[in-house]
Amino acid sequence: MNKLIQQTKKLFLSAQGGMFSSAMILSFMIIISRVFGFARYRILASYFSKDQLDIFFASFRIPDLVFELLITGAITSSLIPIYIRFSKDEKERANIMSSIFNIILILLIVSICVLLPLMSIIVPAITPGFHGEKLRLVILFSQILLIGQLPFLVLGNFFTGMAQAKKQFLVTAIPPIVYNVSIIIATLFFASTLGLYAPIFGVIAGAGLFALIQLPAVIDELKDYRLRIISHLGVKDFFRMMGPRLLTIMVSQIDATIDLTLTTLLGSGAYTIFYFAQHLQLLPVSVIGMSFGQASLPYLSEMIESRKKEDFAHIVTESLLNVLFLTTPIAIYFIFARTPLVRMFFGGEQFDWEATVQTAFLLSYFALSIPLHSIYYLLTRCFYALLDSKTPFVASIIGVVVNTALSLVAILVLHLPVWSLGVSFSLSIGLQVGILFMLLHKKAPFNIVAFIYSFIKIILAAVISAPIPYVLIKLMDNLLLDTTRTINIFLLLVISACTYFLLYLFVSWFIGVRELYIITQLTVKAREFQKKITEMYTSYD
């Protein structure tokens, strides 16, 4: 039994050998996490009304803002390159990591102490459409999350950064699953007695487990932890790189807060509709775009350290086209299958038909951004590997200004419904990607004409494949299947999706889309991983 435990531990703490296998493992685990995440949303929609969900989701705005500034701004752009640069001298690296962690800890404590008493002022300012008991609960839950959830998430994500710098991606992909399961269990067992407090307490428990599960991956580094801050080039470089990224995150969080503010002015349930549509759009973006982005940074950083710029440019263009090949058909599918998708993921007892239609309509506009939003994360990691966090900051400033301006005009001047926010977002992310793409070409030149030609062929294959599955959905909906039942909606989505993606693969092969080879790679890597697990446990027997 002890050998079995050791083998399992070895599997989960093992480092991945390549960027593609790392991305595949992250993608697979993110899919599982997202399945539980959307199960969480569906359960929440079954137990709570749109008004109650407005309260729940709005309560995360301020804690999420602090978290994004402290952790996303640090881990994604700064920690991994610094960890890799000083990995040869363990003592020096330990001193640098200790100093960085201690500074972030001080910033966290200061943030909580400052924001906690100011919640009663900040929350009404960002939720002008909330009043009375609704506003009181948002303030209370925001304070609870700030104290109970935030410290655990900061600690856990710091562990994630160190583990991913060592290319240990599997162990870092498990905590988000446990986080979602914790919220689901708390809601199922305690919602009837505790109301909205049940998922809030589930969030806190999940955040604690999020940090605890990753301890084995960083236990060696923790042994060398020192409660001190040193003046070192690595620490200075970390915060030098973190500065522009911090401003980038701040700008994007202001943008997200403006979206919250505008949706509260659109009536009851508007924020929940916006939140659900946005997070459904983020499903393929996180599974493919974010996983490629996360997996790429250690490898791209190593290439830059080894001065392999030609390899860098080649891998970047190949990865961008692979991401576009995988996400473009998903975007098209999300547009023509929007209503059954929303019904499948969010069709709880408390989520009515009007809310479903509005969410589906908004989703179709968000879906337009899926391919470009996915490669955005890979493009930004390219600049971070080049130790340039200023360029993504400038691009995000331009994108956020455009998004905010379009959103304000759409809601306050033209008085358009909530779907207009999806249009604004898609246009702004397209602009940001265009800027980053052209500027990256200047730093690491590649064949733009060949890239655009390949992308056009991918779009063509995705569009040509769409009419048949679209008609199939229309025929199956109520004519062949009783779609008032969840199982039949699931069958409709499975049949239409399989039909569409098989057609997409055939058309891609027919018109010569070179990126089709990624499917072969996925199959090979999946078999390698299966073989590794089988051999490990067979040897135990």
XYZ file of C-alpha atoms in Angstrom:
541
model
C 0.000 0.000 0.000
C 2.860 2.351 0.847
C 4.388 1.757 -2.596
C 1.047 2.577 -4.241
C 0.876 5.869 -2.354
C 4.462 6.715 -3.313
C 3.809 5.953 -6.994
C 0.682 8.121 -6.980
C 2.609 10.940 -5.315
C 5.356 10.570 -7.932
C 2.797 10.846 -10.742
C 1.200 14.016 -9.416
C 4.486 15.717 -8.534
C 6.344 14.735 -11.714
C 7.544 17.470 -14.079
C 6.182 17.525 -17.621
C 8.644 17.075 -20.472
C 7.367 19.482 -23.111
C 5.163 22.488 -23.705
C 2.504 20.557 -25.612
C 2.190 17.778 -23.009
C 2.042 20.409 -20.252
C -0.706 22.270 -22.096
C -2.601 19.027 -22.676
C -2.504 18.065 -18.995
C -3.582 21.555 -17.977
C -6.382 21.492 -20.560
C -7.636 18.110 -19.367
C -7.653 19.153 -15.720
C -9.221 22.520 -16.529
C -12.019 20.687 -18.379
C -12.708 18.636 -15.246
C -12.541 21.776 -13.109
C -14.918 23.611 -15.458
C -17.359 20.697 -15.428
C -17.553 21.038 -11.656
C -17.596 24.823 -12.036
C -20.651 24.741 -14.270
C -22.239 22.096 -12.048
C -21.767 24.687 -9.298
C -23.518 27.357 -11.393
C -26.392 25.020 -12.244
C -26.869 24.047 -8.595
C -26.744 27.707 -7.550
C -29.348 28.518 -10.238
C -31.537 25.712 -8.841
C -31.400 26.903 -5.243
C -31.313 30.691 -5.602
C -33.209 33.316 -7.617
C -31.606 35.791 -10.043
C -31.777 38.503 -7.357
C -29.978 36.286 -4.843
C -27.342 35.317 -7.403
C -26.772 39.006 -8.162
C -25.840 39.373 -4.474
C -23.584 36.298 -4.483
C -21.620 37.166 -7.629
C -21.346 40.894 -6.855
C -19.813 40.036 -3.458
C -16.677 38.716 -5.197
C -15.874 41.957 -7.042
C -13.661 43.636 -4.388
C -11.941 40.444 -3.086
C -11.296 39.409 -6.707
C -9.834 42.839 -7.437
C -7.296 42.522 -4.597
C -6.497 38.919 -5.556
C -5.922 39.790 -9.222
C -3.631 42.686 -8.310
C -1.537 40.754 -5.785
C -1.330 37.352 -7.461
C -2.245 37.415 -11.141
C -0.057 40.477 -11.553
C 2.862 38.726 -9.870
C 2.680 35.039 -10.752
C 1.874 35.245 -14.474
C 4.499 37.787 -15.420
C 7.243 37.807 -12.820
C 7.623 34.848 -10.475
C 8.238 32.048 -12.983
C 10.975 33.815 -15.039
C 12.762 34.882 -11.818
C 12.486 31.370 -10.330
C 14.000 29.856 -13.492
C 16.796 32.447 -13.735
C 18.061 31.726 -10.205
C 17.268 27.979 -10.137
C 20.956 26.920 -10.177
C 21.690 28.335 -6.712
C 19.050 26.931 -4.331
C 20.039 29.102 -1.364
C 19.961 32.298 -3.414
C 16.624 31.311 -4.955
C 15.157 30.525 -1.513
C 16.144 33.970 -0.211
C 14.572 35.641 -3.258
C 11.322 33.624 -2.998
C 11.079 34.314 0.745
C 11.527 38.047 0.204
C 8.928 38.163 -2.582
C 6.405 36.189 -0.523
C 6.936 38.374 2.555
C 6.380 41.565 0.552
C 3.173 40.160 -0.987
C 2.034 39.097 2.500
C 2.549 42.633 3.823
C 0.611 44.067 0.868
C -2.210 41.577 1.532
C -2.502 42.503 5.215
C -2.471 46.231 4.421
C -5.109 45.762 1.694
C -7.454 43.871 4.026
C -7.032 46.380 6.863
C -7.722 49.329 4.553
C -10.626 47.840 2.576
C -12.531 46.127 5.387
C -13.922 49.300 7.017
C -14.401 50.981 3.611
C -16.724 48.295 2.179
C -19.816 50.248 3.213
C -18.591 53.108 0.992
C -17.053 51.188 -1.933
C -19.840 48.640 -2.553
C -22.691 51.190 -2.950
C -20.472 53.143 -5.372
C -19.951 50.158 -7.703
C -23.500 48.754 -7.394
C -25.750 51.817 -7.831
C -28.710 49.619 -8.784
C -28.653 47.701 -5.468
C -30.549 48.984 -2.424
C -31.710 47.935 1.051
C -31.186 44.316 2.106
C -29.577 43.438 -1.229
C -26.871 46.070 -0.715
C -26.375 45.126 2.952
C -25.722 41.486 2.063
C -23.245 42.361 -0.713
C -21.270 44.467 1.798
C -21.344 41.700 4.438
C -20.367 38.887 2.061
C -17.585 41.016 0.548
C -16.115 41.492 4.034
C -16.384 37.765 4.823
C -14.653 36.801 1.565
C -11.943 39.399 2.068
C -10.968 37.849 5.421
C -11.874 34.186 4.886
C -11.100 33.436 1.241
C -8.440 35.867 0.057
C -5.443 34.844 2.272
C -5.815 31.156 1.311
C -6.063 31.957 -2.411
C -2.991 34.204 -2.288
C -0.981 31.489 -0.508
C -2.252 28.739 -2.824
C -1.491 30.652 -6.002
C 2.021 31.451 -4.797
C 2.494 27.694 -4.409
C 1.072 27.269 -7.934
C 3.648 29.653 -9.382
C 6.586 27.811 -7.812
C 5.275 24.388 -8.851
C 4.669 25.501 -12.449
C 8.163 26.997 -12.600
C 9.346 23.421 -11.932
C 6.934 22.258 -14.696
C 4.769 20.392 -12.168
C 1.448 21.177 -13.830
C -0.664 18.210 -12.728
C -0.559 18.939 -8.996
C -1.502 22.588 -9.603
C -4.531 21.625 -11.709
C -6.267 19.636 -8.943
C -6.984 22.406 -6.345
C -9.497 24.322 -8.551
C -11.537 21.105 -8.837
C -11.591 20.689 -5.050
C -12.534 24.379 -4.703
C -15.622 23.891 -6.893
C -16.598 20.624 -5.208
C -16.467 22.350 -1.819
C -18.968 25.005 -2.958
C -21.256 22.355 -4.491
C -21.314 20.242 -1.307
C -21.941 23.264 0.918
C -24.841 24.399 -1.292
C -26.462 20.955 -1.574
C -26.347 20.218 2.144
C -26.785 23.623 3.777
C -28.590 25.985 1.355
C -32.001 25.043 2.754
C -30.990 26.156 6.262
C -28.249 28.758 5.728
C -29.400 30.337 2.449
C -26.656 32.272 0.629
C -24.310 31.763 3.585
C -23.937 28.097 2.509
C -22.036 28.715 -0.769
C -20.084 31.550 0.901
C -18.812 29.144 3.577
C -18.148 26.600 0.813
C -15.944 29.175 -0.923
C -13.886 29.691 2.248
C -13.451 25.943 2.840
C -12.527 25.446 -0.826
C -9.925 28.217 -0.678
C -8.316 26.586 2.370
C -8.106 23.233 0.581
C -6.786 25.013 -2.537
C -3.641 25.977 -0.605
C -3.341 22.790 1.470
C -3.370 20.361 -1.483
C -0.342 22.031 -3.100
C 1.882 21.811 -0.013
C 3.646 18.574 -1.136
C 4.816 20.288 -4.342
C 6.575 23.117 -2.500
C 7.517 21.491 0.808
C 11.247 21.558 -0.048
C 11.114 25.297 -0.781
C 9.202 25.948 2.456
C 12.006 24.345 4.474
C 14.268 27.177 3.312
C 11.695 29.922 3.970
C 13.032 32.941 5.909
C 10.976 35.655 7.566
C 12.997 38.499 6.067
C 13.286 40.788 3.059
C 16.631 41.120 1.287
C 17.848 43.637 -1.265
C 18.683 41.478 -4.278
C 18.707 41.881 -8.051
C 16.128 39.075 -8.385
C 13.702 40.786 -5.989
C 14.176 44.130 -7.743
C 13.647 42.543 -11.174
C 10.508 40.813 -9.890
C 8.889 44.083 -8.860
C 10.231 45.902 -11.905
C 8.460 43.357 -14.106
C 5.438 43.261 -11.827
C 4.810 47.018 -12.038
C 3.445 47.256 -15.601
C 1.599 43.936 -15.196
C 0.034 45.257 -11.992
C -1.192 48.319 -13.858
C -2.510 46.067 -16.648
C -4.530 44.028 -14.152
C -5.725 47.181 -12.405
C -7.037 48.577 -15.670
C -8.798 45.309 -16.588
C -10.334 45.101 -13.105
C -11.616 48.664 -13.410
C -13.137 47.567 -16.718
C -14.805 44.562 -15.027
C -16.093 46.816 -12.243
C -17.613 49.208 -14.801
C -19.403 46.222 -16.376
C -20.797 45.337 -12.932
C -21.908 48.928 -12.361
C -23.641 49.146 -15.753
C -25.437 45.797 -15.379
C -26.877 46.810 -11.999
C -28.607 49.665 -13.853
C -30.284 47.233 -16.281
C -32.678 45.706 -13.776
C -33.039 42.564 -11.687
C -30.881 39.615 -12.711
C -28.886 41.502 -15.371
C -25.567 40.957 -13.590
C -26.238 37.212 -13.241
C -27.069 37.020 -16.984
C -23.836 38.858 -17.821
C -21.809 36.726 -15.388
C -23.167 33.415 -16.714
C -22.664 34.322 -20.402
C -19.147 35.609 -19.762
C -18.124 32.491 -17.840
C -19.539 30.159 -20.482
C -17.461 32.040 -23.069
C -14.439 31.620 -20.783
C -14.809 27.817 -20.803
C -12.952 27.205 -24.115
C -10.712 30.218 -23.474
C -9.478 28.750 -20.183
C -9.299 25.134 -21.369
C -7.258 25.984 -24.472
C -6.012 29.585 -24.368
C -5.073 29.883 -20.695
C -3.589 26.374 -20.530
C -1.332 27.036 -23.544
C -0.410 30.389 -22.003
C 0.384 28.900 -18.586
C 2.323 25.976 -20.032
C 4.294 28.131 -22.467
C 5.931 30.590 -20.057
C 8.586 28.278 -18.509
C 9.590 26.940 -21.952
C 9.582 30.325 -23.697
C 11.609 31.809 -20.814
C 14.184 29.024 -21.176
C 14.478 29.699 -24.930
C 15.108 33.390 -24.336
C 17.674 32.527 -21.643
C 19.393 30.207 -24.174
C 19.173 32.911 -26.878
C 17.167 30.714 -29.266
C 15.107 33.468 -30.908
C 14.451 31.553 -34.126
C 13.064 28.591 -32.189
C 11.074 31.055 -30.093
C 9.401 32.611 -33.174
C 8.696 29.198 -34.708
C 7.101 27.744 -31.569
C 5.032 30.893 -30.999
C 3.525 30.891 -34.512
C 2.854 27.138 -34.385
C 1.208 27.460 -30.963
C -0.921 30.440 -32.035
C -2.238 28.558 -35.074
C -2.882 25.434 -32.990
C -4.931 27.470 -30.516
C -6.865 29.126 -33.360
C -7.502 25.729 -34.986
C -9.024 24.417 -31.748
C -11.010 27.509 -30.726
C -12.438 28.852 -34.009
C -14.944 25.988 -34.487
C -15.912 26.265 -30.817
C -16.752 29.946 -31.341
C -18.977 29.118 -34.336
C -20.645 26.282 -32.400
C -21.320 28.547 -29.410
C -23.111 30.960 -31.751
C -25.523 28.527 -33.424
C -26.008 26.259 -30.359
C -26.246 29.107 -27.844
C -29.725 28.403 -26.430
C -29.311 24.665 -25.686
C -25.864 25.422 -24.227
C -27.316 27.943 -21.776
C -30.188 25.600 -20.909
C -27.727 22.775 -20.262
C -25.353 24.726 -18.030
C -27.674 27.121 -16.212
C -31.203 25.721 -16.610
C -31.989 25.542 -12.915
C -35.461 25.798 -11.409
C -34.996 29.478 -10.516
C -33.505 30.476 -13.913
C -36.530 31.338 -16.093
C -36.961 31.305 -19.910
C -36.525 35.077 -20.315
C -33.183 34.909 -18.509
C -32.170 31.922 -20.669
C -32.916 33.790 -23.925
C -31.051 36.928 -22.790
C -28.039 34.878 -21.656
C -27.980 32.960 -24.966
C -28.145 36.155 -27.018
C -25.307 37.709 -24.998
C -23.280 34.481 -25.304
C -23.387 34.631 -29.118
C -21.699 38.062 -29.043
C -19.152 36.952 -26.443
C -18.423 33.871 -28.585
C -17.078 36.064 -31.390
C -14.071 36.804 -29.178
C -13.198 33.188 -28.248
C -10.352 32.571 -30.781
C -8.668 35.957 -30.274
C -9.248 35.935 -26.501
C -7.569 32.507 -26.390
C -4.402 33.593 -28.217
C -4.283 36.784 -26.114
C -2.933 34.762 -23.159
C -0.223 33.155 -25.271
C 0.800 36.502 -26.795
C 1.144 38.159 -23.379
C 3.297 35.239 -22.110
C 5.601 35.780 -25.099
C 6.271 39.332 -23.931
C 6.733 38.196 -20.304
C 9.310 35.633 -21.473
C 11.101 38.534 -23.198
C 10.984 40.332 -19.800
C 8.666 42.940 -21.330
C 5.487 43.563 -19.340
C 5.086 47.166 -20.568
C 3.801 46.262 -24.042
C 0.857 44.133 -22.781
C 0.061 46.973 -20.373
C -0.159 49.569 -23.159
C -2.264 47.208 -25.300
C -4.638 46.530 -22.405
C -4.992 50.252 -21.676
C -6.079 50.859 -25.273
C -8.435 47.858 -25.217
C -10.027 48.804 -21.899
C -10.537 52.436 -22.932
C -12.279 51.258 -26.115
C -14.379 48.672 -24.231
C -15.394 51.154 -21.534
C -16.265 53.873 -24.046
C -18.358 51.512 -26.178
C -20.107 50.065 -23.100
C -20.961 53.498 -21.682
C -22.332 54.684 -25.025
C -24.321 51.465 -25.513
C -25.963 51.464 -22.059
C -26.214 55.145 -21.061
C -26.652 56.830 -24.467
C -28.220 54.259 -26.801
C -30.002 52.387 -23.951
C -29.206 49.000 -25.506
C -29.781 45.724 -23.590
C -27.094 43.708 -21.813
C -25.963 41.966 -25.058
C -24.255 45.214 -26.119
C -21.582 44.581 -23.459
C -20.638 41.392 -25.325
C -20.164 43.352 -28.562
C -17.966 45.913 -26.781
C -15.798 43.200 -25.248
C -15.297 41.312 -28.530
C -14.242 44.470 -30.378
C -11.808 45.504 -27.642
C -10.120 42.093 -27.315
C -9.685 42.013 -31.103
C -7.940 45.379 -30.966
C -5.613 44.263 -28.133
C -4.624 41.066 -29.944
C -3.930 42.993 -33.152
C -1.598 45.386 -31.323
C 0.261 42.593 -29.477
C 0.590 40.508 -32.637
C 2.195 43.295 -34.668
C 4.553 44.357 -31.866
C 5.647 40.755 -31.209
C 6.471 40.432 -34.915
C 8.936 43.321 -34.496
C 10.684 41.594 -31.571
C 10.688 38.060 -33.040
C 9.922 38.247 -36.796
C 7.775 35.542 -38.403
C 5.880 35.096 -41.683
C 2.698 37.165 -41.223
C 1.304 36.383 -44.698
C 1.585 32.621 -44.126
C 0.025 33.012 -40.672
C -2.995 34.974 -41.969
C -3.441 32.541 -44.878
C -3.553 29.598 -42.439
C -6.030 31.410 -40.171
C -8.354 32.194 -43.111
C -8.398 28.484 -44.039
C -9.299 27.605 -40.433
C -12.195 30.118 -40.446
C -13.382 28.798 -43.811
C -13.418 25.196 -42.542
C -15.338 26.209 -39.399
C -17.994 28.189 -41.313
C -18.514 25.591 -44.080
C -19.085 22.897 -41.438
C -21.811 24.834 -39.558
C -25.081 24.640 -41.633
C -25.708 20.871 -41.308
C -25.410 20.669 -37.475
C -27.421 23.903 -37.158
C -30.319 22.372 -39.127
C -29.897 19.183 -37.076
C -30.391 21.154 -33.837
C -33.574 22.735 -35.206
C -34.944 19.316 -36.231
C -34.102 17.605 -32.937
C -35.358 20.446 -30.713
C -38.916 19.325 -29.782
C -39.506 17.478 -33.101
C -37.317 14.464 -32.307
C -36.404 15.123 -28.668
C -38.373 16.452 -25.702
C -35.946 19.227 -24.734
C -37.838 20.090 -21.561
C -35.733 17.292 -20.033
C -32.050 17.897 -19.271
C -30.922 14.489 -20.566
C -32.407 15.257 -23.991
C -30.695 18.659 -24.134
C -27.453 16.850 -23.353
C -28.095 14.346 -26.172
C -28.895 17.192 -28.584
C -25.613 18.920 -27.757
C -23.554 15.723 -27.998
C -25.040 14.722 -31.379
C -24.784 18.212 -32.895
C -21.262 18.806 -31.525
C -19.953 15.442 -32.778
C -21.513 16.073 -36.192
C -20.049 19.565 -36.387
C -16.522 18.730 -35.269
C -16.280 15.631 -37.482
C -17.367 17.769 -40.437
C -14.806 20.386 -39.382
C -12.006 17.810 -39.370
C -13.072 16.500 -42.788
C -13.295 19.979 -44.356
C -9.942 20.914 -42.752
C -8.357 17.842 -44.330
C -10.053 18.548 -47.676
C -8.836 22.157 -47.958
C -5.405 21.363 -46.492
C -5.431 22.944 -43.023
C -1.960 22.001 -41.774
C -2.859 22.391 -38.099
C -4.957 19.219 -38.357
C -1.848 17.349 -37.159
C -2.535 18.597 -33.618
C -5.283 15.970 -33.322
C -2.674 13.265 -33.933
C -0.444 14.848 -31.291
C -3.309 14.896 -28.793
C -3.958 11.184 -29.382
C -0.279 10.257 -29.016
C 0.166 12.293 -25.828
C -3.014 10.839 -24.318
C -1.757 7.312 -25.030
C 1.649 8.121 -23.513
C -0.005 9.412 -20.335
C -2.308 6.368 -20.152
C 0.682 4.048 -20.657
C 2.614 5.820 -17.899
C -0.218 5.325 -15.398
C -0.840 1.706 -16.474
C 2.849 0.748 -16.189
C 3.143 2.399 -12.799
C 0.241 0.552 -11.192
C 0.910 -2.727 -13.043
C 4.418 -2.757 -11.602
C 2.897 -2.314 -8.151
C 0.644 -5.339 -8.635
